[in-house]
Amino acid sequence: MADGGYQAADKADEIALPHNIEAEQALLGALLVNNEIYDKVAAIVEPVHFYDPVHRRIYDVAAQRIQKNALASPVTLKAFLADDPGLAELGGPAYLARLAGAAISIFAARDYAQMIYDLAIRRALIEIGEEIAGTAKSITVDNEPKAQIVEAEARLYQLAEQGRVEGGFQSFLRSLTTAVNVANSAYQREGKLAGVSTGLRDLDSKLGGLHKSDLLILAGRPSMGKTALATNLAFNVANAYKKGMRSDGVEGTIDGGVVGFFSLEMSADQLASRILAEQAEVDSHKIRDGSLDADEFRRFIEASKTLERIPLYIDDTPALKISTVAARARRLKRQHGLDLLVIDYLQLLKGTNTKSDNRVNEVSEITQGLKAIAKELEIPVIALSQLSRQVENREDKRPQLSDLRESGSIEQDADAVMFVYREEYYKEREMPSETDLEATARWQELMEQVTGKAEVIIGKQRHGPIGSVQLAFEGRFTRFSDLAQSWQQRPDDY
């Protein structure tokens, strides 16, 4: 008796799953009457979205024939489904004829498809919810709650990405209008930038700011300062953040932006200390060893009070999957807004398939995922990247595109590739013997020319020129800034 009760409950749960058999029959009937409907519904519904297994197989066979420019009708599908046991239970090939004969509204096919898809998503959500509940009940050493949450987020993100039908062709007029609006915004804006300002004048001039939907790669060898530059850019954007009424009449960001920073190598505390050192103009080493004097400590505290108001959000979770990064970025935009995403650094991310032994394919999946995030959220994404050691083997240490690790996919997917280069770093290590006075004098002269200077080499830019930007670098404060040019010097500076 008890077993019968459980079986009845299971049956009731199965019946209670969201579905609409009539909508599935209506869509299939319309499709068998007019195959051109397939082009309207293929982007919405797939065989897996049908609740009834027989309907799933009918749609699958019909879709395959239509894709081959062959007719899909009750007569042509009969041969492919003659031995289908499920179809036999419904009356065999005669059921196909009944579907076509009952098709009363071909024009509503897209609505039927959307209904079938929405119900399939609801069933998938129920399935994920049940799996989450089942996993949460299973208490094991290697099944931490935090890991379960991340996995659940990834599952929900993947579900949200399925069946996205907002895309497709759009008229050239619409694209043209968007381009004109972007140009007009740049013309009206102070600084004449189409994108978000980096806070560095010369870099803005070369890039035109940070543009929506762009993936920018910032690469460099260790100790070149790529993390410092990324941190500076993130702070500059967040510090300039202003919210108000945009030109399109919608409230949103009008200057600067909300910044999300994935720090996979450095902890959030260490990153915050770097920004504090820069803004308080305190040597970062003094912060770590606690040797600040009273004036430095005062500046440090004042800077912390100022910085606590800026919209800069840091996630220092190590070894994240690209799917998790996407899910968290989407959540940040939904909860607080998001105008710039920074990843430090690309090689520390993982692909969705963690069992893959092909690192090049995994990096390709990661870069494609980052570009997809930029396009979907309509934000610029800056991803830091390592360079191979072959740079060190050349006499000219300036990096180039071929120095990128797994360079094929990175270079291909990026809209811009920038390299941080500090000649000072290499010249310091070429110090001659103190007994060679002539060589020492030449070395000192060279050091005076390169000390406190850095280059950002733009090796690729899809929408603009390549070239080099000169910046000032203050190592004590890990700060990049605009380099004062000779024509900008005032008379009293000499």
Coordinates of C-alpha atoms in Angstrom, one line a residue:
M1 CA 0.0 0.0 0.0
A2 CA 2.8 2.3 1.0
D3 CA 4.7 1.5 -2.3
G4 CA 1.5 2.2 -4.3
G5 CA 1.3 5.6 -2.6
Y6 CA 4.9 6.5 -3.5
Q7 CA 4.3 5.4 -7.1
A8 CA 1.2 7.5 -7.3
A9 CA 3.2 10.5 -6.0
D10 CA 5.9 9.9 -8.6
K11 CA 3.3 9.7 -11.3
A12 CA 1.7 13.0 -10.1
D13 CA 5.1 14.7 -10.1
E14 CA 5.8 13.5 -13.6
I15 CA 2.4 14.8 -14.9
A16 CA 2.9 18.0 -13.0
L17 CA 6.0 18.9 -15.1
P18 CA 5.2 22.0 -17.2
H19 CA 4.3 21.0 -20.8
N20 CA 1.7 21.6 -23.5
I21 CA 1.1 18.7 -25.8
E22 CA -1.4 20.7 -27.9
A23 CA 1.2 23.4 -28.6
E24 CA 3.7 20.7 -29.7
Q25 CA 1.1 19.1 -32.0
A26 CA 0.1 22.5 -33.5
L27 CA 3.7 23.3 -34.3
L28 CA 4.5 19.9 -35.8
G29 CA 1.3 20.1 -37.9
A30 CA 2.1 23.5 -39.2
L31 CA 5.7 22.4 -40.0
L32 CA 4.5 19.3 -41.9
V33 CA 2.1 21.5 -44.0
N34 CA 4.6 24.3 -44.7
N35 CA 8.3 23.5 -44.4
E36 CA 9.2 27.2 -44.7
I37 CA 8.1 27.6 -41.1
Y38 CA 11.2 25.8 -40.0
D39 CA 13.3 28.9 -40.7
K40 CA 11.2 31.0 -38.3
V41 CA 11.3 28.5 -35.4
A42 CA 14.7 26.8 -35.7
A43 CA 16.4 29.6 -33.7
I44 CA 13.9 29.1 -30.9
V45 CA 13.2 25.4 -30.5
E46 CA 15.3 22.3 -30.8
P47 CA 14.2 18.6 -30.6
V48 CA 15.3 18.4 -26.9
H49 CA 12.8 21.1 -26.0
F50 CA 9.8 18.9 -26.9
Y51 CA 8.2 17.2 -23.8
D52 CA 6.8 14.2 -25.7
P53 CA 9.6 11.8 -26.9
V54 CA 7.6 11.0 -30.1
H55 CA 7.2 14.7 -30.9
R56 CA 10.9 15.1 -30.3
R57 CA 11.8 12.4 -32.9
I58 CA 9.3 13.7 -35.4
Y59 CA 10.7 17.2 -35.2
D60 CA 14.3 15.9 -35.4
V61 CA 13.6 13.9 -38.6
A62 CA 11.7 16.7 -40.2
A63 CA 14.5 19.2 -39.3
Q64 CA 17.2 17.0 -40.8
R65 CA 15.2 16.6 -44.1
I66 CA 14.4 20.4 -44.4
Q67 CA 18.1 21.2 -43.8
K68 CA 18.9 19.0 -46.8
N69 CA 16.3 20.9 -48.9
A70 CA 14.2 17.7 -48.9
L71 CA 10.4 17.7 -48.3
A72 CA 9.2 16.9 -44.8
S73 CA 5.6 15.7 -45.0
P74 CA 3.5 12.9 -43.4
V75 CA 4.3 10.8 -46.5
T76 CA 8.1 11.4 -46.5
L77 CA 8.5 11.0 -42.8
K78 CA 6.5 7.7 -42.7
A79 CA 9.5 5.7 -44.0
F80 CA 11.9 7.1 -41.3
L81 CA 9.5 6.5 -38.4
A82 CA 7.7 3.3 -39.5
D83 CA 9.5 1.3 -36.8
D84 CA 9.2 3.8 -34.0
P85 CA 7.4 2.1 -31.1
G86 CA 6.2 5.4 -29.6
L87 CA 4.6 6.5 -32.8
A88 CA 3.0 3.0 -33.2
E89 CA 1.3 3.5 -29.8
L90 CA -0.2 6.8 -31.1
G91 CA -1.6 5.2 -34.3
G92 CA 1.5 4.9 -36.5
P93 CA 1.9 6.9 -39.7
A94 CA -1.8 7.9 -39.4
Y95 CA -0.8 10.1 -36.5
L96 CA 1.5 12.2 -38.8
A97 CA -1.5 12.7 -41.1
R98 CA -3.7 13.8 -38.2
L99 CA -1.0 16.3 -37.1
A100 CA -1.0 17.9 -40.6
G101 CA -4.7 17.8 -40.9
A102 CA -5.2 19.5 -37.6
A103 CA -2.9 22.4 -38.4
I104 CA -5.2 25.5 -38.2
S105 CA -2.8 28.4 -37.7
I106 CA 0.5 28.4 -39.6
F107 CA 1.0 32.1 -38.7
A108 CA 1.1 31.3 -34.9
A109 CA 3.9 28.7 -35.3
R110 CA 6.5 31.1 -33.8
D111 CA 4.3 31.6 -30.7
Y112 CA 3.9 27.9 -30.3
A113 CA 7.7 27.4 -30.6
Q114 CA 8.3 30.1 -27.9
M115 CA 5.8 28.4 -25.6
I116 CA 7.5 25.0 -26.1
Y117 CA 10.9 26.5 -25.4
D118 CA 9.7 28.4 -22.3
L119 CA 8.1 25.2 -20.8
A120 CA 11.3 23.3 -21.6
I121 CA 13.3 25.9 -19.6
R122 CA 10.9 25.6 -16.7
R123 CA 11.5 21.8 -16.7
A124 CA 15.2 22.3 -16.9
L125 CA 15.0 24.7 -13.9
I126 CA 13.1 22.1 -11.9
E127 CA 15.7 19.5 -12.8
I128 CA 18.6 21.8 -11.7
G129 CA 16.8 22.6 -8.5
E130 CA 16.3 19.0 -7.7
E131 CA 19.9 18.2 -8.5
I132 CA 21.0 21.1 -6.2
A133 CA 18.8 19.8 -3.4
G134 CA 20.1 16.3 -3.9
T135 CA 23.8 17.4 -3.9
A136 CA 23.3 19.6 -0.8
K137 CA 21.9 16.6 1.1
S138 CA 24.9 14.5 0.2
I139 CA 27.6 15.5 2.8
T140 CA 31.1 14.5 1.7
V141 CA 34.6 15.8 2.3
D142 CA 35.1 16.8 -1.4
N143 CA 31.6 18.4 -1.7
E144 CA 32.0 21.9 -0.2
P145 CA 29.0 24.2 -0.2
K146 CA 30.9 27.0 -1.9
A147 CA 31.8 24.6 -4.8
Q148 CA 28.2 23.6 -5.1
I149 CA 27.1 27.2 -5.4
V150 CA 29.7 27.9 -8.1
E151 CA 28.5 24.8 -10.0
A152 CA 24.9 25.8 -9.6
E153 CA 25.7 29.3 -11.0
A154 CA 27.5 27.7 -14.0
R155 CA 24.5 25.4 -14.7
L156 CA 22.1 28.3 -14.6
Y157 CA 24.4 30.4 -16.8
Q158 CA 24.6 27.7 -19.4
L159 CA 20.8 27.3 -19.3
A160 CA 20.3 31.1 -19.7
E161 CA 22.6 31.0 -22.8
Q162 CA 20.5 28.4 -24.6
G163 CA 18.1 29.5 -27.2
R164 CA 19.0 33.1 -27.3
V165 CA 16.9 34.4 -30.1
E166 CA 17.4 38.1 -29.8
G167 CA 20.1 38.0 -32.5
G168 CA 19.8 37.6 -36.2
F169 CA 20.1 40.1 -39.1
Q170 CA 19.2 43.7 -38.5
S171 CA 18.8 46.5 -41.1
F172 CA 21.7 48.5 -42.2
L173 CA 19.7 51.6 -41.2
R174 CA 19.6 50.5 -37.6
S175 CA 23.4 49.8 -37.5
L176 CA 24.0 53.1 -39.2
T177 CA 21.9 54.9 -36.6
T178 CA 23.9 53.3 -33.8
A179 CA 27.2 54.3 -35.4
V180 CA 26.0 57.9 -35.8
N181 CA 24.9 58.0 -32.1
V182 CA 28.3 56.7 -30.9
A183 CA 30.1 59.4 -33.0
N184 CA 27.8 62.1 -31.8
S185 CA 28.3 61.1 -28.1
A186 CA 32.1 61.3 -28.7
Y187 CA 31.8 64.7 -30.3
Q188 CA 29.7 66.1 -27.5
R189 CA 31.8 64.5 -24.7
E190 CA 34.7 66.4 -23.2
G191 CA 37.9 64.8 -24.5
K192 CA 36.1 63.7 -27.7
L193 CA 36.2 60.0 -26.7
A194 CA 33.8 57.4 -28.1
G195 CA 34.7 55.0 -25.2
V196 CA 35.4 55.1 -21.5
S197 CA 38.4 57.2 -20.6
T198 CA 41.4 55.3 -19.2
G199 CA 42.5 58.4 -17.3
L200 CA 45.7 58.4 -19.3
R201 CA 45.6 61.2 -22.0
D202 CA 48.0 59.7 -24.6
L203 CA 46.6 56.2 -24.3
D204 CA 43.1 57.6 -24.8
S205 CA 44.3 59.5 -27.8
K206 CA 45.6 56.2 -29.4
L207 CA 42.7 54.0 -28.4
G208 CA 39.8 56.5 -28.4
G209 CA 39.0 55.2 -24.9
L210 CA 37.8 51.7 -23.9
H211 CA 35.0 50.7 -26.3
K212 CA 31.9 48.6 -25.5
S213 CA 32.1 45.0 -26.6
D214 CA 35.8 45.1 -27.1
L215 CA 38.3 42.5 -25.7
L216 CA 41.6 44.2 -25.0
I217 CA 44.7 42.1 -24.1
L218 CA 47.3 43.7 -21.9
A219 CA 50.5 41.6 -22.0
G220 CA 54.0 41.8 -20.6
R221 CA 56.9 39.9 -19.0
P222 CA 57.1 39.6 -15.2
S223 CA 58.0 42.9 -13.5
M224 CA 57.0 45.1 -16.5
G225 CA 54.0 46.4 -14.5
K226 CA 51.0 44.9 -16.3
T227 CA 49.1 44.4 -13.1
A228 CA 50.0 47.9 -11.9
L229 CA 48.8 49.4 -15.2
A230 CA 45.5 47.4 -15.1
T231 CA 45.0 48.5 -11.5
N232 CA 45.6 52.1 -12.4
L233 CA 43.1 51.9 -15.3
A234 CA 40.5 50.2 -13.1
F235 CA 40.9 52.9 -10.4
N236 CA 40.8 55.7 -13.0
V237 CA 37.5 54.5 -14.5
A238 CA 35.9 53.8 -11.1
N239 CA 37.1 57.1 -9.6
A240 CA 35.5 59.1 -12.5
Y241 CA 32.2 57.3 -12.2
K242 CA 29.1 59.5 -12.5
K243 CA 25.5 58.5 -12.8
G244 CA 22.8 60.5 -14.5
M245 CA 20.5 60.9 -17.4
R246 CA 22.1 59.9 -20.7
S247 CA 21.5 61.4 -24.1
D248 CA 19.1 58.6 -24.9
G249 CA 16.8 59.6 -22.0
V250 CA 17.8 56.5 -19.9
E251 CA 19.4 56.9 -16.5
G252 CA 22.9 55.3 -16.4
T253 CA 26.6 55.9 -16.4
I254 CA 27.5 59.2 -18.0
D255 CA 31.3 59.2 -17.0
G256 CA 33.7 56.7 -15.8
G257 CA 32.1 53.4 -14.8
V258 CA 31.5 50.6 -12.4
V259 CA 34.5 48.2 -12.5
G260 CA 34.7 44.5 -11.9
F261 CA 38.2 43.1 -11.2
F262 CA 38.9 39.4 -11.2
S263 CA 42.3 39.1 -9.4
L264 CA 43.2 35.4 -9.8
E265 CA 46.8 35.8 -8.7
M266 CA 46.7 38.5 -6.0
S267 CA 44.4 38.7 -3.0
A268 CA 41.8 41.5 -2.8
D269 CA 43.8 43.0 0.2
Q270 CA 47.0 43.1 -1.8
L271 CA 45.2 44.8 -4.7
A272 CA 43.6 47.3 -2.3
S273 CA 47.1 48.0 -0.8
R274 CA 48.5 48.8 -4.2
I275 CA 45.7 51.3 -5.0
L276 CA 46.1 52.9 -1.6
A277 CA 49.9 53.2 -2.0
E278 CA 49.3 54.9 -5.3
Q279 CA 46.7 57.4 -4.1
A280 CA 48.4 58.1 -0.7
E281 CA 51.8 58.4 -2.4
V282 CA 53.3 56.0 0.1
D283 CA 55.9 53.4 -0.7
S284 CA 54.2 50.1 -1.1
H285 CA 57.0 48.3 0.7
K286 CA 56.4 50.5 3.8
I287 CA 52.8 49.4 3.9
R288 CA 53.8 45.8 4.0
D289 CA 56.5 46.1 6.6
G290 CA 54.7 48.6 8.8
S291 CA 57.4 51.3 8.6
L292 CA 55.1 54.3 7.8
D293 CA 55.8 57.5 9.6
A294 CA 53.0 59.6 11.1
D295 CA 52.5 61.8 8.0
E296 CA 52.4 58.8 5.6
F297 CA 50.0 56.9 7.9
R298 CA 47.7 60.0 7.9
R299 CA 47.7 60.1 4.1
F300 CA 47.1 56.4 4.0
I301 CA 44.0 56.7 6.2
E302 CA 42.6 59.7 4.3
A303 CA 43.1 57.9 1.0
S304 CA 41.2 54.8 2.3
K305 CA 38.2 57.0 3.3
T306 CA 38.1 58.5 -0.2
L307 CA 38.5 55.2 -1.9
E308 CA 35.8 53.3 0.0
R309 CA 33.2 55.2 -2.1
I310 CA 34.4 54.2 -5.6
P311 CA 32.5 51.4 -7.4
L312 CA 35.4 49.0 -7.8
Y313 CA 34.4 45.3 -7.0
I314 CA 37.2 42.7 -6.6
D315 CA 36.8 38.9 -6.9
D316 CA 40.0 37.1 -5.8
T317 CA 38.7 33.5 -6.2
P318 CA 41.6 31.5 -7.8
A319 CA 41.3 29.1 -10.8
L320 CA 37.9 30.2 -12.0
K321 CA 36.2 28.6 -15.0
I322 CA 35.3 31.0 -17.8
S323 CA 31.6 30.0 -17.3
T324 CA 31.8 31.1 -13.7
V325 CA 33.5 34.4 -14.6
A326 CA 30.6 35.1 -17.1
A327 CA 28.0 34.2 -14.5
R328 CA 29.5 36.5 -11.8
A329 CA 29.9 39.3 -14.3
R330 CA 26.3 39.1 -15.3
R331 CA 25.3 39.1 -11.6
L332 CA 27.4 42.1 -10.9
K333 CA 25.9 44.0 -13.8
R334 CA 22.4 43.1 -12.6
Q335 CA 23.0 44.1 -8.9
H336 CA 25.4 47.1 -9.2
G337 CA 25.9 47.8 -12.9
L338 CA 29.1 47.1 -14.8
D339 CA 31.0 49.2 -17.3
L340 CA 34.5 47.6 -17.3
L341 CA 35.8 44.1 -16.5
V342 CA 39.4 43.3 -15.8
I343 CA 40.9 39.8 -15.7
D344 CA 44.3 39.3 -14.0
Y345 CA 45.3 37.1 -15.7
L346 CA 44.1 35.1 -18.6
Q347 CA 46.3 32.0 -18.2
L348 CA 44.9 31.4 -14.7
L349 CA 41.4 30.9 -16.0
K350 CA 40.1 27.4 -16.7
G351 CA 38.0 26.2 -19.6
T352 CA 34.6 24.6 -19.1
N353 CA 36.1 21.1 -19.8
T354 CA 38.7 20.8 -17.1
K355 CA 39.7 17.3 -18.3
S356 CA 41.0 18.6 -21.6
D357 CA 44.7 18.1 -22.1
N358 CA 45.0 20.5 -25.0
R359 CA 45.9 23.9 -23.4
V360 CA 45.7 25.7 -26.8
N361 CA 42.1 24.7 -27.2
E362 CA 41.4 25.6 -23.6
V363 CA 42.8 29.1 -24.1
S364 CA 40.9 29.5 -27.3
E365 CA 37.7 28.7 -25.4
I366 CA 38.7 31.2 -22.7
T367 CA 39.4 34.1 -25.1
Q368 CA 36.2 33.3 -27.0
G369 CA 34.3 33.3 -23.7
L370 CA 35.8 36.7 -22.7
K371 CA 34.8 38.2 -26.1
A372 CA 31.3 36.8 -25.7
I373 CA 31.1 38.5 -22.2
A374 CA 32.2 41.8 -23.7
K375 CA 29.5 41.6 -26.5
E376 CA 26.7 40.3 -24.3
L377 CA 27.2 42.8 -21.5
E378 CA 28.2 45.5 -23.9
I379 CA 31.3 46.4 -21.9
P380 CA 35.1 46.5 -22.6
V381 CA 37.0 43.6 -21.1
I382 CA 40.7 43.9 -20.3
A383 CA 42.5 40.6 -19.9
L384 CA 46.1 40.4 -18.8
S385 CA 48.3 37.8 -20.4
Q386 CA 51.8 36.4 -20.0
L387 CA 54.5 36.5 -22.6
S388 CA 56.7 33.6 -23.6
R389 CA 60.4 33.7 -22.5
Q390 CA 61.6 34.0 -26.1
V391 CA 61.5 37.8 -25.4
E392 CA 64.5 37.4 -23.1
N393 CA 66.6 35.8 -25.8
R394 CA 66.4 38.7 -28.2
E395 CA 68.7 41.7 -28.1
D396 CA 65.6 44.0 -28.6
K397 CA 63.4 43.1 -25.6
R398 CA 60.4 44.9 -27.0
P399 CA 57.5 42.4 -27.2
Q400 CA 55.6 41.5 -30.3
L401 CA 52.4 39.6 -31.2
S402 CA 54.3 36.3 -31.7
D403 CA 55.5 36.5 -28.0
L404 CA 51.9 35.8 -26.7
R405 CA 51.5 32.4 -25.1
E406 CA 49.1 30.4 -27.1
S407 CA 49.1 33.5 -29.4
G408 CA 46.9 32.2 -32.2
S409 CA 43.5 32.4 -30.3
I410 CA 44.5 35.4 -28.2
E411 CA 45.6 37.5 -31.1
Q412 CA 42.6 36.4 -33.2
D413 CA 39.8 37.1 -30.6
A414 CA 41.3 40.3 -29.3
D415 CA 40.2 43.7 -30.6
A416 CA 43.4 45.3 -29.3
V417 CA 46.6 43.8 -28.0
M418 CA 48.9 46.0 -25.9
F419 CA 52.3 45.3 -24.4
V420 CA 53.8 46.9 -21.3
Y421 CA 57.6 47.5 -21.7
R422 CA 60.0 49.2 -19.4
E423 CA 63.5 49.5 -20.7
E424 CA 64.7 50.6 -17.3
Y425 CA 64.1 47.1 -15.9
Y426 CA 66.6 45.6 -18.4
K427 CA 69.2 48.4 -18.3
E428 CA 69.4 48.1 -14.5
R429 CA 70.6 44.6 -15.0
E430 CA 73.3 45.7 -17.5
M431 CA 75.3 47.7 -14.9
P432 CA 79.0 47.3 -15.8
S433 CA 81.8 46.9 -13.4
E434 CA 82.6 50.0 -11.3
T435 CA 86.3 49.7 -12.4
D436 CA 85.2 50.4 -16.0
L437 CA 84.7 54.1 -15.7
E438 CA 83.9 54.8 -19.3
A439 CA 81.3 52.0 -19.5
T440 CA 79.8 53.1 -16.2
A441 CA 79.4 56.7 -17.5
R442 CA 77.7 55.4 -20.6
W443 CA 75.4 53.2 -18.6
Q444 CA 74.5 56.1 -16.2
E445 CA 73.7 58.3 -19.2
L446 CA 71.4 55.6 -20.6
M447 CA 69.7 55.1 -17.2
E448 CA 68.9 58.8 -17.0
Q449 CA 67.1 58.5 -20.3
V450 CA 65.0 55.5 -19.4
T451 CA 64.4 55.9 -15.6
G452 CA 60.8 56.5 -14.7
K453 CA 59.5 55.8 -18.2
A454 CA 57.4 53.1 -19.7
E455 CA 55.9 52.2 -23.1
V456 CA 52.6 50.7 -23.9
I457 CA 53.1 49.2 -27.4
I458 CA 49.8 48.7 -29.3
G459 CA 50.6 45.7 -31.5
K460 CA 47.1 45.2 -32.8
Q461 CA 44.0 47.4 -32.9
R462 CA 41.0 46.4 -35.0
H463 CA 39.5 49.8 -35.1
G464 CA 42.5 52.1 -35.0
P465 CA 46.2 52.6 -35.5
I466 CA 49.0 50.7 -33.9
G467 CA 52.0 52.3 -32.3
S468 CA 53.6 53.2 -29.0
V469 CA 52.5 55.4 -26.1
Q470 CA 55.0 56.8 -23.7
L471 CA 54.1 56.9 -20.0
A472 CA 55.7 57.8 -16.7
F473 CA 56.1 55.0 -14.1
E474 CA 56.7 55.5 -10.4
G475 CA 57.8 52.2 -9.0
R476 CA 57.5 53.1 -5.4
F477 CA 53.8 53.8 -5.8
T478 CA 53.2 51.3 -8.7
R479 CA 51.7 54.2 -10.6
F480 CA 51.5 54.9 -14.3
S481 CA 50.7 58.5 -15.4
D482 CA 51.0 60.8 -18.4
L483 CA 54.5 61.6 -19.4
A484 CA 55.1 65.4 -19.5
Q485 CA 56.4 66.3 -22.9
S486 CA 59.1 69.0 -23.4
W487 CA 56.6 71.3 -25.0
Q488 CA 54.5 71.1 -21.9
Q489 CA 57.2 72.3 -19.6
R490 CA 56.7 75.8 -18.0
P491 CA 59.6 78.3 -18.0
D492 CA 60.0 78.0 -14.2
D493 CA 60.5 74.2 -14.5
Y494 CA 64.0 74.8 -16.0

